[in-house]
Amino acid sequence: MLKRVHFPSSPLPYLLVAPQIAITLVFFIWPASQAMYQSFLIEDAFGLSTEFVWFENYELLMEDKQYLDSFGRTIFFSAAVAFLSMSLALVLAGFADRVIRGAMVYRTLLIWPYAVAPVLAGALWVFMFNPTLGIISYALEFVGVNWNHYLNGEQAMALVIFAAAWKQIAYNFLFYLAAMQSIPRSVIEAAAIDGAGPMRRFITIVFPLIAPTTFFLLVINAVYAFFDTFGIVHAVTQGGPANATTILVYKVYNDGFVGLDLGGSAAQSVILMALVIGMTVVQFRFVERKVQY
Amino acid sequence: MIEQRPLLTAMSHIIMVLGVILVAFPIWITFVAATHDDIRMVQAPLPLLPGEHFFENLDKTLFGVGLSGTESAPVWLMLLNSLAMALMIAFGKIAISLLSAFAIVYFKFPFRMGFFWMIFITLMLPVEVRILPTFEVVASLGMLNSYWGLTVPLIASATATFMFRQVFLTVPDEMLESARIDGAGPMRFFFDILLPLSRTNIAALFVILFIYGWNQYLWPLLVTTETDMTTIVMSIKQMLEAAEQSPQWNIIMMTALLAMLPPIVVVIGMQKLFVQGLTETDK
């Protein structure tokens, strides 16, 4: 942690950490503690007086069917995004690992969605699935699907999942490819000599060996789906129709900035913080384990 | 190659090409939409091949008055705002993280670990979960509608600090010993030895942070209320709303194209640094 050889104590190190610490205090720790404090308050309808109510906001949330639905929806959404983008990335990485000529070209062509902002990803998919004009909804009509995500909640959810998963394929692909390329060739060759075909080798050797990467990506994708997809939902559905795509991050924003329910929004923030902390702890424990072997 | 299986190799290529098509299709459609005029863009089925109005649309989008029925800043101004925001976030994060990592690795001082943990906590508090109180802080500091308000609250960075800490820990102790024998003070050592040694790490991190900064959405949406301060990524949402009344998809998709072009160019052009940055920061 600290260098064996280091500089003696002086005021200098305080000056060096000062900018980072100042920003952390003013824009992170203070607002977070404010959120925690506000989550114990209830404001009356006119915003004239506030009352300290301990955990009443949380109790209200736990009884609020809309909130619990949103919770379940978020979990479904994250699982779907993680599964869809990780399985596609795994298949692509598996084949990319096989091709020798052109592997880098494929990588170049596959990584760019990473650079597209979530809200733009949402815009692209909304355009393709536009009920009157969209190219894919037009094609879907020929197979008898009437696409209108403005009216159909399930279709709206599917569209948000597609856009979110599409953007994440690039990231998952890069990590899977790197993991596969770090498997020693001798292991694969030994299995080949023993007569295992490519499919068998993938299932019994490659996939178990990259299990740590799968786990790591699962956490990263969950965090992504929970927190980074606000832009997609905001652009594609605004949480609708009838809250069918209101995931937790969107609800915090909507209740706080549109509904102006400060206490409820703050309580939701605190719950989300607890979730991030949980996920970060899982991620770090895993990283520590990986370092050991 | 372990064994010769021409059929499997051919299949691999086919699947990879299908994958590339799947991934690139939305971007291709965007590009195609940006090359047709507004009349063609309201006739279903929409085109799959590019038209001839690319430069006309580009000119209209960059310097025109925007979509009819909306009031927004010209697109070139929004691009400049985005660029300023992305650069300030990237440089700001790198600068303050370099300094704090230097302090934590090379100095022994009271509360050292306390500071370290305080920085670590920021990792667990993404903007999305504390938007309302952070907004209040920025509003009370009078930083709404300014570049400072857009960037400063986002430049604390635990990941960047950790990364530089890792990098500094691999610098041999002899470097510092010999620097001190030659009479170099801490800052001299920092600027003349540590900075040059971590050059590629800084570049790799810059690529990631530039994309991160450019693609910010929720925070600019809250902090900017004046049209002159809007960023290009934000503007898409307003355009989509306007599209319900007057679907000028050629202009909207041209704007989307302009909004995603800089980060895509950075990713493709500096692919090696990008991959390095991605794998380093997430460890």
XYZ file of C-alpha atoms in Angstrom:
576
model
C 0.000 0.000 0.000
C 2.576 2.533 1.107
C 5.973 2.537 -0.565
C 8.821 1.238 1.571
C 10.735 4.319 0.499
C 8.560 7.383 0.911
C 8.618 11.059 1.621
C 8.462 12.321 5.196
C 5.272 13.796 6.553
C 4.634 17.379 5.540
C 1.648 19.560 4.621
C 2.178 18.642 0.965
C 0.180 15.356 0.892
C -2.848 17.155 2.327
C -2.672 19.648 -0.500
C -2.405 16.792 -2.990
C -5.500 14.966 -1.803
C -7.428 18.191 -1.139
C -9.168 18.573 -4.536
C -10.367 14.988 -4.630
C -11.500 15.038 -1.010
C -13.234 18.394 -1.368
C -15.253 17.183 -4.345
C -16.026 13.920 -2.605
C -17.282 15.703 0.478
C -19.322 18.371 -1.286
C -20.818 16.339 -4.127
C -20.864 12.799 -2.807
C -20.875 12.405 0.938
C -22.931 15.487 1.805
C -25.700 14.766 -0.766
C -25.754 11.107 0.200
C -26.191 11.966 3.873
C -28.833 14.538 2.875
C -30.676 11.789 1.020
C -30.485 9.634 4.085
C -31.770 12.452 6.307
C -34.571 13.402 3.919
C -35.689 9.801 3.756
C -36.749 10.177 7.406
C -38.864 13.269 6.699
C -42.353 13.717 5.320
C -43.350 17.031 3.813
C -46.966 18.150 3.817
C -48.804 18.661 0.541
C -47.897 22.350 0.296
C -44.252 21.994 1.248
C -44.777 24.259 4.266
C -43.785 21.973 7.087
C -41.802 18.799 7.428
C -42.074 16.134 10.042
C -39.485 13.663 11.232
C -41.058 10.246 10.812
C -38.256 7.710 11.196
C -38.910 4.818 8.840
C -42.383 5.728 7.670
C -41.201 6.520 4.123
C -39.648 3.085 3.905
C -42.772 1.453 5.293
C -44.851 3.327 2.734
C -42.532 2.115 -0.005
C -42.753 -1.448 1.166
C -46.538 -1.238 1.008
C -46.557 0.597 -2.293
C -47.531 -1.887 -4.958
C -46.090 0.306 -7.696
C -42.693 0.329 -6.017
C -42.634 -3.406 -5.446
C -43.711 -3.970 -9.052
C -40.931 -1.677 -10.195
C -38.468 -3.677 -8.092
C -39.534 -6.954 -9.659
C -39.481 -5.371 -13.100
C -35.944 -4.084 -12.576
C -34.735 -7.537 -11.583
C -36.390 -9.089 -14.618
C -34.978 -6.360 -16.835
C -31.420 -6.792 -15.494
C -31.562 -10.550 -15.794
C -32.835 -10.326 -19.369
C -30.224 -7.738 -20.388
C -27.384 -9.677 -18.758
C -28.489 -12.990 -20.233
C -29.107 -11.676 -23.738
C -25.950 -9.629 -24.106
C -23.672 -12.093 -22.317
C -24.841 -15.138 -24.255
C -24.528 -13.350 -27.596
C -21.102 -12.065 -26.613
C -20.039 -15.529 -25.476
C -21.037 -17.122 -28.772
C -19.315 -14.403 -30.789
C -16.175 -14.540 -28.668
C -16.100 -18.342 -28.946
C -16.087 -18.149 -32.720
C -13.773 -15.142 -32.833
C -11.306 -17.129 -30.769
C -11.306 -19.792 -33.506
C -10.733 -17.600 -36.515
C -7.139 -16.601 -36.939
C -7.414 -14.469 -39.993
C -9.604 -11.460 -39.421
C -10.115 -11.795 -35.657
C -8.944 -8.224 -35.146
C -11.175 -6.926 -37.921
C -14.173 -8.567 -36.289
C -13.187 -7.113 -32.939
C -12.989 -3.640 -34.430
C -16.410 -4.041 -35.996
C -17.978 -5.334 -32.796
C -16.738 -2.902 -30.169
C -18.233 0.379 -31.300
C -21.646 0.151 -29.595
C -19.677 0.681 -26.391
C -19.106 4.258 -27.515
C -22.790 4.981 -28.124
C -24.527 6.801 -25.273
C -27.456 4.872 -23.751
C -29.929 7.553 -24.760
C -28.676 7.383 -28.356
C -28.936 3.606 -28.326
C -32.520 4.118 -27.233
C -33.105 6.605 -30.050
C -31.757 4.196 -32.682
C -33.972 1.358 -31.524
C -37.030 3.547 -31.202
C -36.460 4.646 -34.772
C -36.185 1.074 -36.054
C -39.286 0.000 -34.156
C -41.368 3.111 -34.781
C -44.929 1.749 -35.175
C -45.760 3.709 -38.332
C -42.406 4.034 -40.060
C -39.859 1.788 -38.391
C -38.070 -0.644 -40.619
C -38.332 -3.564 -38.227
C -41.960 -2.992 -37.269
C -42.639 -2.868 -41.006
C -40.922 -6.223 -41.435
C -42.732 -7.629 -38.413
C -46.077 -6.896 -40.005
C -45.327 -9.538 -42.643
C -45.015 -12.206 -39.981
C -48.234 -11.042 -38.364
C -46.841 -9.080 -35.423
C -48.498 -5.755 -34.821
C -45.756 -3.754 -33.146
C -46.700 -0.761 -31.049
C -44.597 -0.209 -27.971
C -46.575 2.937 -27.140
C -49.557 0.770 -26.311
C -48.206 -2.677 -25.545
C -46.292 -2.893 -22.275
C -44.572 -6.173 -23.073
C -43.329 -4.885 -26.393
C -42.093 -1.716 -24.690
C -40.145 -3.810 -22.184
C -38.719 -5.954 -24.977
C -37.578 -2.879 -26.866
C -35.829 -1.417 -23.825
C -34.133 -4.770 -23.212
C -32.955 -4.998 -26.841
C -31.468 -1.525 -26.784
C -29.758 -2.058 -23.419
C -28.392 -5.488 -24.366
C -27.198 -4.296 -27.779
C -25.083 -1.584 -26.215
C -23.499 -3.993 -23.757
C -22.517 -6.756 -26.231
C -19.286 -4.946 -27.092
C -18.088 -4.827 -23.510
C -18.922 -8.459 -22.774
C -17.361 -9.581 -26.030
C -14.040 -7.883 -25.244
C -13.798 -9.466 -21.823
C -14.823 -12.922 -23.020
C -12.385 -12.808 -25.914
C -9.542 -11.731 -23.630
C -10.403 -14.514 -21.165
C -10.471 -17.150 -23.917
C -7.204 -15.994 -25.393
C -5.512 -16.292 -22.014
C -6.340 -20.006 -21.725
C -3.085 -21.921 -22.317
C -3.083 -23.520 -25.769
C -1.535 -26.683 -24.348
C -4.690 -27.449 -22.362
C -6.836 -27.202 -25.471
C -4.347 -29.195 -27.522
C -4.203 -31.983 -24.924
C -7.978 -32.283 -25.081
C -7.871 -32.308 -28.886
C -5.340 -35.140 -28.849
C -7.648 -37.062 -26.542
C -10.278 -36.763 -29.226
C -12.481 -33.968 -27.888
C -14.123 -32.001 -30.675
C -14.488 -28.207 -30.653
C -17.945 -28.271 -29.060
C -16.902 -30.704 -26.358
C -13.766 -28.672 -25.614
C -15.823 -25.525 -25.312
C -18.258 -27.051 -22.851
C -15.819 -29.006 -20.695
C -12.714 -26.801 -20.789
C -13.201 -23.297 -22.092
C -16.463 -22.469 -20.377
C -15.402 -23.656 -16.883
C -12.056 -21.871 -17.210
C -13.682 -18.559 -18.010
C -16.233 -18.907 -15.211
C -14.571 -16.102 -13.191
C -15.058 -13.777 -16.169
C -18.684 -14.816 -16.440
C -19.212 -14.000 -12.804
C -17.429 -10.677 -13.100
C -19.496 -9.757 -16.156
C -22.680 -10.766 -14.371
C -21.995 -8.195 -11.655
C -20.953 -5.503 -14.147
C -24.018 -6.132 -16.311
C -26.315 -6.029 -13.318
C -24.857 -2.691 -12.232
C -25.166 -1.431 -15.790
C -28.794 -2.528 -16.135
C -29.692 -1.079 -12.749
C -28.073 2.323 -13.069
C -26.831 3.156 -16.548
C -30.014 2.477 -18.466
C -31.859 5.601 -17.395
C -31.185 7.240 -20.751
C -32.589 4.286 -22.678
C -35.840 4.219 -20.723
C -36.137 7.990 -20.853
C -35.728 8.073 -24.619
C -37.698 4.970 -25.539
C -40.732 4.776 -23.275
C -40.562 7.341 -20.439
C -41.409 4.470 -18.140
C -44.667 3.740 -19.941
C -47.044 2.520 -21.120
C -48.768 2.344 -17.734
C -45.430 2.034 -15.894
C -44.562 -1.130 -17.836
C -40.923 -0.023 -18.122
C -40.518 2.045 -14.946
C -37.323 0.610 -13.526
C -35.998 1.779 -10.153
C -33.605 4.467 -11.407
C -36.340 5.919 -13.539
C -38.749 5.902 -10.616
C -36.312 7.774 -8.364
C -35.991 10.467 -11.008
C -39.694 10.571 -11.744
C -40.866 10.684 -8.130
C -38.225 13.237 -7.154
C -38.149 15.633 -10.102
C -41.568 15.203 -11.639
C -43.692 14.041 -8.698
C -41.737 16.114 -6.142
C -42.151 13.467 -3.452
C -38.877 14.290 -1.700
C -39.076 11.875 1.193
C -40.159 8.933 -0.921
C -37.561 9.649 -3.571
C -34.848 9.951 -0.934
C -35.865 6.643 0.625
C -35.644 5.047 -2.820
C -32.185 6.589 -3.250
C -31.023 5.069 0.013
C -32.300 1.635 -1.023
C -30.483 1.969 -4.338
C -27.294 2.977 -2.537
C -27.550 -0.157 -0.409
C -27.895 -2.166 -3.624
C -24.798 -0.572 -5.213
C -22.799 -1.130 -2.048
C -23.852 -4.777 -2.038
C -22.886 -5.240 -5.685
C -19.555 -3.457 -5.215
C -18.692 -5.648 -2.243
C -19.498 -8.781 -4.271
C -17.375 -7.483 -7.130
C -14.394 -6.713 -4.906
C -14.473 -9.968 -3.003
C -14.434 -11.714 -6.330
C -11.519 -9.645 -7.618
C -9.525 -10.493 -4.511
C -10.145 -14.164 -5.112
C -9.046 -13.875 -8.697
C -5.765 -12.301 -7.680
C -4.934 -15.329 -5.539
C -4.900 -17.847 -8.314
C -5.031 -23.760 -35.151
C -5.415 -27.102 -33.457
C -7.058 -29.114 -36.193
C -8.076 -28.547 -39.780
C -11.802 -28.163 -40.007
C -12.509 -26.001 -43.025
C -16.238 -26.333 -42.534
C -16.101 -25.111 -38.964
C -13.831 -22.244 -39.934
C -16.266 -21.237 -42.634
C -19.098 -21.437 -40.158
C -17.155 -19.315 -37.680
C -16.770 -16.614 -40.289
C -20.452 -16.766 -41.170
C -21.448 -16.397 -37.533
C -19.023 -13.558 -36.995
C -20.377 -11.745 -40.030
C -23.926 -12.254 -38.750
C -22.823 -10.884 -35.386
C -21.265 -7.848 -37.007
C -24.441 -7.249 -39.010
C -26.564 -7.501 -35.869
C -24.333 -5.076 -34.015
C -23.864 -2.644 -36.878
C -27.419 -2.681 -38.237
C -28.830 0.087 -35.977
C -25.875 2.312 -36.810
C -26.227 1.567 -40.527
C -29.929 2.467 -40.420
C -29.043 5.709 -38.689
C -26.525 6.537 -41.366
C -28.981 5.690 -44.156
C -31.686 7.825 -42.568
C -29.263 10.725 -42.439
C -28.705 10.564 -46.201
C -32.299 10.966 -47.420
C -34.546 13.988 -47.636
C -37.507 14.468 -45.337
C -40.031 13.428 -47.981
C -38.438 10.025 -48.454
C -38.241 9.568 -44.694
C -42.005 9.526 -44.162
C -42.740 6.836 -46.739
C -42.857 3.285 -45.440
C -40.908 1.141 -46.053
C -37.926 3.262 -45.136
C -34.832 2.899 -47.321
C -32.059 0.410 -46.565
C -29.529 2.009 -48.880
C -28.033 5.476 -48.568
C -29.433 8.365 -50.590
C -27.876 11.541 -51.898
C -28.782 14.165 -49.357
C -26.030 13.562 -46.825
C -24.250 16.902 -47.111
C -27.479 18.813 -47.443
C -28.693 17.238 -44.172
C -25.342 17.832 -42.553
C -25.500 21.507 -43.427
C -29.124 21.790 -42.288
C -28.383 20.010 -39.017
C -25.190 21.816 -38.112
C -26.190 25.357 -38.984
C -29.964 25.243 -39.406
C -32.536 26.376 -36.916
C -33.149 22.855 -35.688
C -36.419 21.017 -35.934
C -39.489 23.015 -36.734
C -41.582 23.582 -33.641
C -38.704 23.295 -31.171
C -36.466 25.858 -29.631
C -32.949 24.628 -29.266
C -29.361 25.688 -29.588
C -27.659 25.157 -32.950
C -26.086 21.739 -33.238
C -22.542 23.043 -33.646
C -22.872 24.800 -30.297
C -24.145 21.631 -28.645
C -21.202 19.722 -30.098
C -18.853 22.308 -28.609
C -20.591 22.035 -25.240
C -20.246 18.260 -25.332
C -16.595 18.510 -26.264
C -15.886 20.963 -23.453
C -17.730 18.784 -20.972
C -15.998 15.573 -22.057
C -12.533 17.141 -21.998
C -13.050 18.834 -18.637
C -14.315 15.618 -17.078
C -11.497 13.518 -18.520
C -8.692 15.935 -17.633
C -10.206 16.795 -14.268
C -10.561 13.173 -13.233
C -7.050 12.317 -14.365
C -5.467 15.330 -12.655
C -7.064 14.960 -9.245
C -6.689 11.178 -9.263
C -2.989 11.370 -10.130
C -2.387 13.780 -7.269
C -4.303 11.831 -4.668
C -2.779 8.508 -5.718
C 0.659 10.109 -5.454
C -0.102 11.343 -1.943
C -1.471 7.996 -0.806
C 1.358 5.892 -2.187
C 4.375 8.109 -1.508
C 3.611 9.913 1.736
C 3.066 8.732 5.253
C 0.684 11.117 6.953
C -2.091 10.989 9.532
C -5.540 9.988 8.187
C -3.977 8.547 5.040
C -6.214 5.481 5.121
C -9.193 7.618 6.080
C -8.786 9.604 2.888
C -8.338 6.413 0.925
C -11.631 5.012 2.164
C -13.395 8.280 1.576
C -12.366 8.134 -2.061
C -13.354 4.486 -2.194
C -16.894 5.349 -1.104
C -17.485 7.483 -4.201
C -17.434 4.240 -6.160
C -20.627 3.263 -4.415
C -22.537 6.479 -5.013
C -23.341 6.837 -8.719
C -25.113 10.059 -9.725
C -28.299 8.148 -10.387
C -28.881 7.297 -6.745
C -28.305 10.756 -5.287
C -29.575 13.028 -8.025
C -31.920 15.201 -6.007
C -29.605 16.208 -3.122
C -26.629 16.654 -5.470
C -28.756 18.881 -7.647
C -29.644 20.946 -4.580
C -25.971 21.356 -3.672
C -25.082 22.487 -7.185
C -28.070 24.837 -7.292
C -27.190 26.421 -3.971
C -23.604 26.929 -5.136
C -24.987 28.791 -8.156
C -23.396 26.340 -10.559
C -26.466 25.566 -12.683
C -26.058 26.294 -16.395
C -22.285 26.456 -16.276
C -19.471 24.198 -17.383
C -18.401 23.926 -13.750
C -21.768 22.615 -12.684
C -21.732 20.154 -15.562
C -18.338 18.713 -14.806
C -17.004 19.279 -11.290
C -19.542 17.053 -9.485
C -18.547 14.200 -11.777
C -14.772 14.375 -11.562
C -14.173 12.602 -8.261
C -12.994 9.153 -9.262
C -12.239 6.122 -7.186
C -11.457 3.895 -10.170
C -8.898 6.316 -11.603
C -7.274 6.779 -8.197
C -7.029 3.013 -7.731
C -5.575 2.554 -11.166
C -2.833 5.131 -10.614
C -2.161 3.659 -7.202
C -1.580 0.268 -8.880
C 0.698 1.885 -11.447
C 2.733 3.764 -8.840
C 3.125 0.627 -6.733
C 4.909 -1.076 -9.632
C 7.466 1.732 -9.941
C 10.719 0.414 -8.403
C 11.791 1.955 -5.095
C 15.224 2.645 -6.542
C 13.690 5.359 -8.711
C 12.787 7.422 -5.693
C 16.043 6.646 -3.902
C 18.174 7.807 -6.789
C 15.953 10.836 -7.393
C 16.419 11.868 -3.793
C 20.162 11.366 -3.933
C 20.140 13.700 -6.914
C 18.270 16.205 -4.772
C 14.788 16.021 -6.306
C 11.883 17.100 -4.115
C 8.470 15.378 -4.172
C 6.939 17.478 -6.943
C 10.033 17.248 -9.095
C 9.918 13.466 -8.688
C 6.223 13.474 -9.571
C 6.565 15.527 -12.730
C 9.903 14.209 -14.006
C 9.635 10.522 -13.142
C 6.131 9.348 -12.208
C 4.230 11.200 -14.927
C 6.431 10.028 -17.826
C 6.331 6.470 -16.453
C 2.534 6.380 -16.390
C 2.088 7.985 -19.801
C 0.328 5.060 -21.499
C -1.918 4.487 -18.492
C -2.961 8.116 -18.612
C -3.694 7.859 -22.321
C -5.714 4.661 -21.880
C -7.701 6.189 -19.067
C -8.269 9.317 -21.092
C -9.948 7.303 -23.858
C -12.376 5.706 -21.400
C -13.093 8.932 -19.547
C -13.638 10.919 -22.710
C -16.365 8.481 -23.743
C -17.775 8.542 -20.227
C -17.879 12.337 -20.222
C -19.268 12.720 -23.714
C -22.077 10.255 -23.046
C -23.308 11.834 -19.803
C -27.052 12.230 -19.970
C -28.944 12.431 -16.686
C -26.646 14.958 -15.053
C -26.623 17.529 -17.916
C -30.375 17.063 -18.175
C -30.752 18.291 -14.593
C -28.085 20.970 -14.490
C -28.769 22.796 -17.745
C -32.000 24.661 -18.238
C -30.750 27.238 -20.730
C -30.724 26.059 -24.326
C -27.231 27.501 -24.854
C -25.771 24.984 -22.418
C -27.387 21.821 -23.759
C -25.171 18.999 -24.937
C -25.646 17.048 -28.136
C -26.471 13.791 -26.366
C -29.248 15.512 -24.423
C -30.769 17.099 -27.495
C -31.794 13.759 -28.975
C -34.497 13.300 -26.396
C -36.131 16.644 -27.241
C -35.944 15.799 -30.916
C -37.616 12.437 -30.350
C -40.425 14.232 -28.573
C -40.755 16.703 -31.422
C -40.778 13.787 -33.847
C -44.221 12.798 -32.616
C -45.604 15.886 -34.347
C -43.242 16.434 -37.249
C -41.152 13.395 -38.058
C -38.013 14.876 -39.600
C -36.114 11.666 -39.130
C -33.340 12.655 -41.517
C -32.366 15.568 -39.252
C -32.851 13.610 -36.032
C -30.719 10.725 -37.231
C -28.068 13.091 -38.552
C -27.913 14.647 -35.100
C -27.679 11.179 -33.541
C -24.885 10.341 -35.964
C -22.977 13.509 -35.040
C -23.525 12.760 -31.349
C -22.037 9.289 -31.529
C -19.293 9.962 -34.019
C -16.613 11.443 -31.705
C -16.646 8.592 -29.156
C -16.793 5.983 -31.934
C -13.807 7.586 -33.660
C -11.943 7.531 -30.366
C -12.752 3.857 -29.745
C -11.857 2.683 -33.246
C -8.869 4.985 -33.701
C -7.293 4.230 -30.332
C -8.472 0.667 -30.031
C -5.406 -0.614 -28.248
C -5.489 2.110 -25.616
C -9.246 1.686 -25.298
C -9.004 -2.031 -24.563
C -6.177 -1.413 -22.121
C -8.129 1.292 -20.343
C -11.251 -0.834 -20.156
C -9.515 -3.808 -18.595
C -7.382 -1.715 -16.238
C -10.113 0.431 -14.768
C -12.445 -2.430 -14.000
C -9.977 -4.394 -11.934
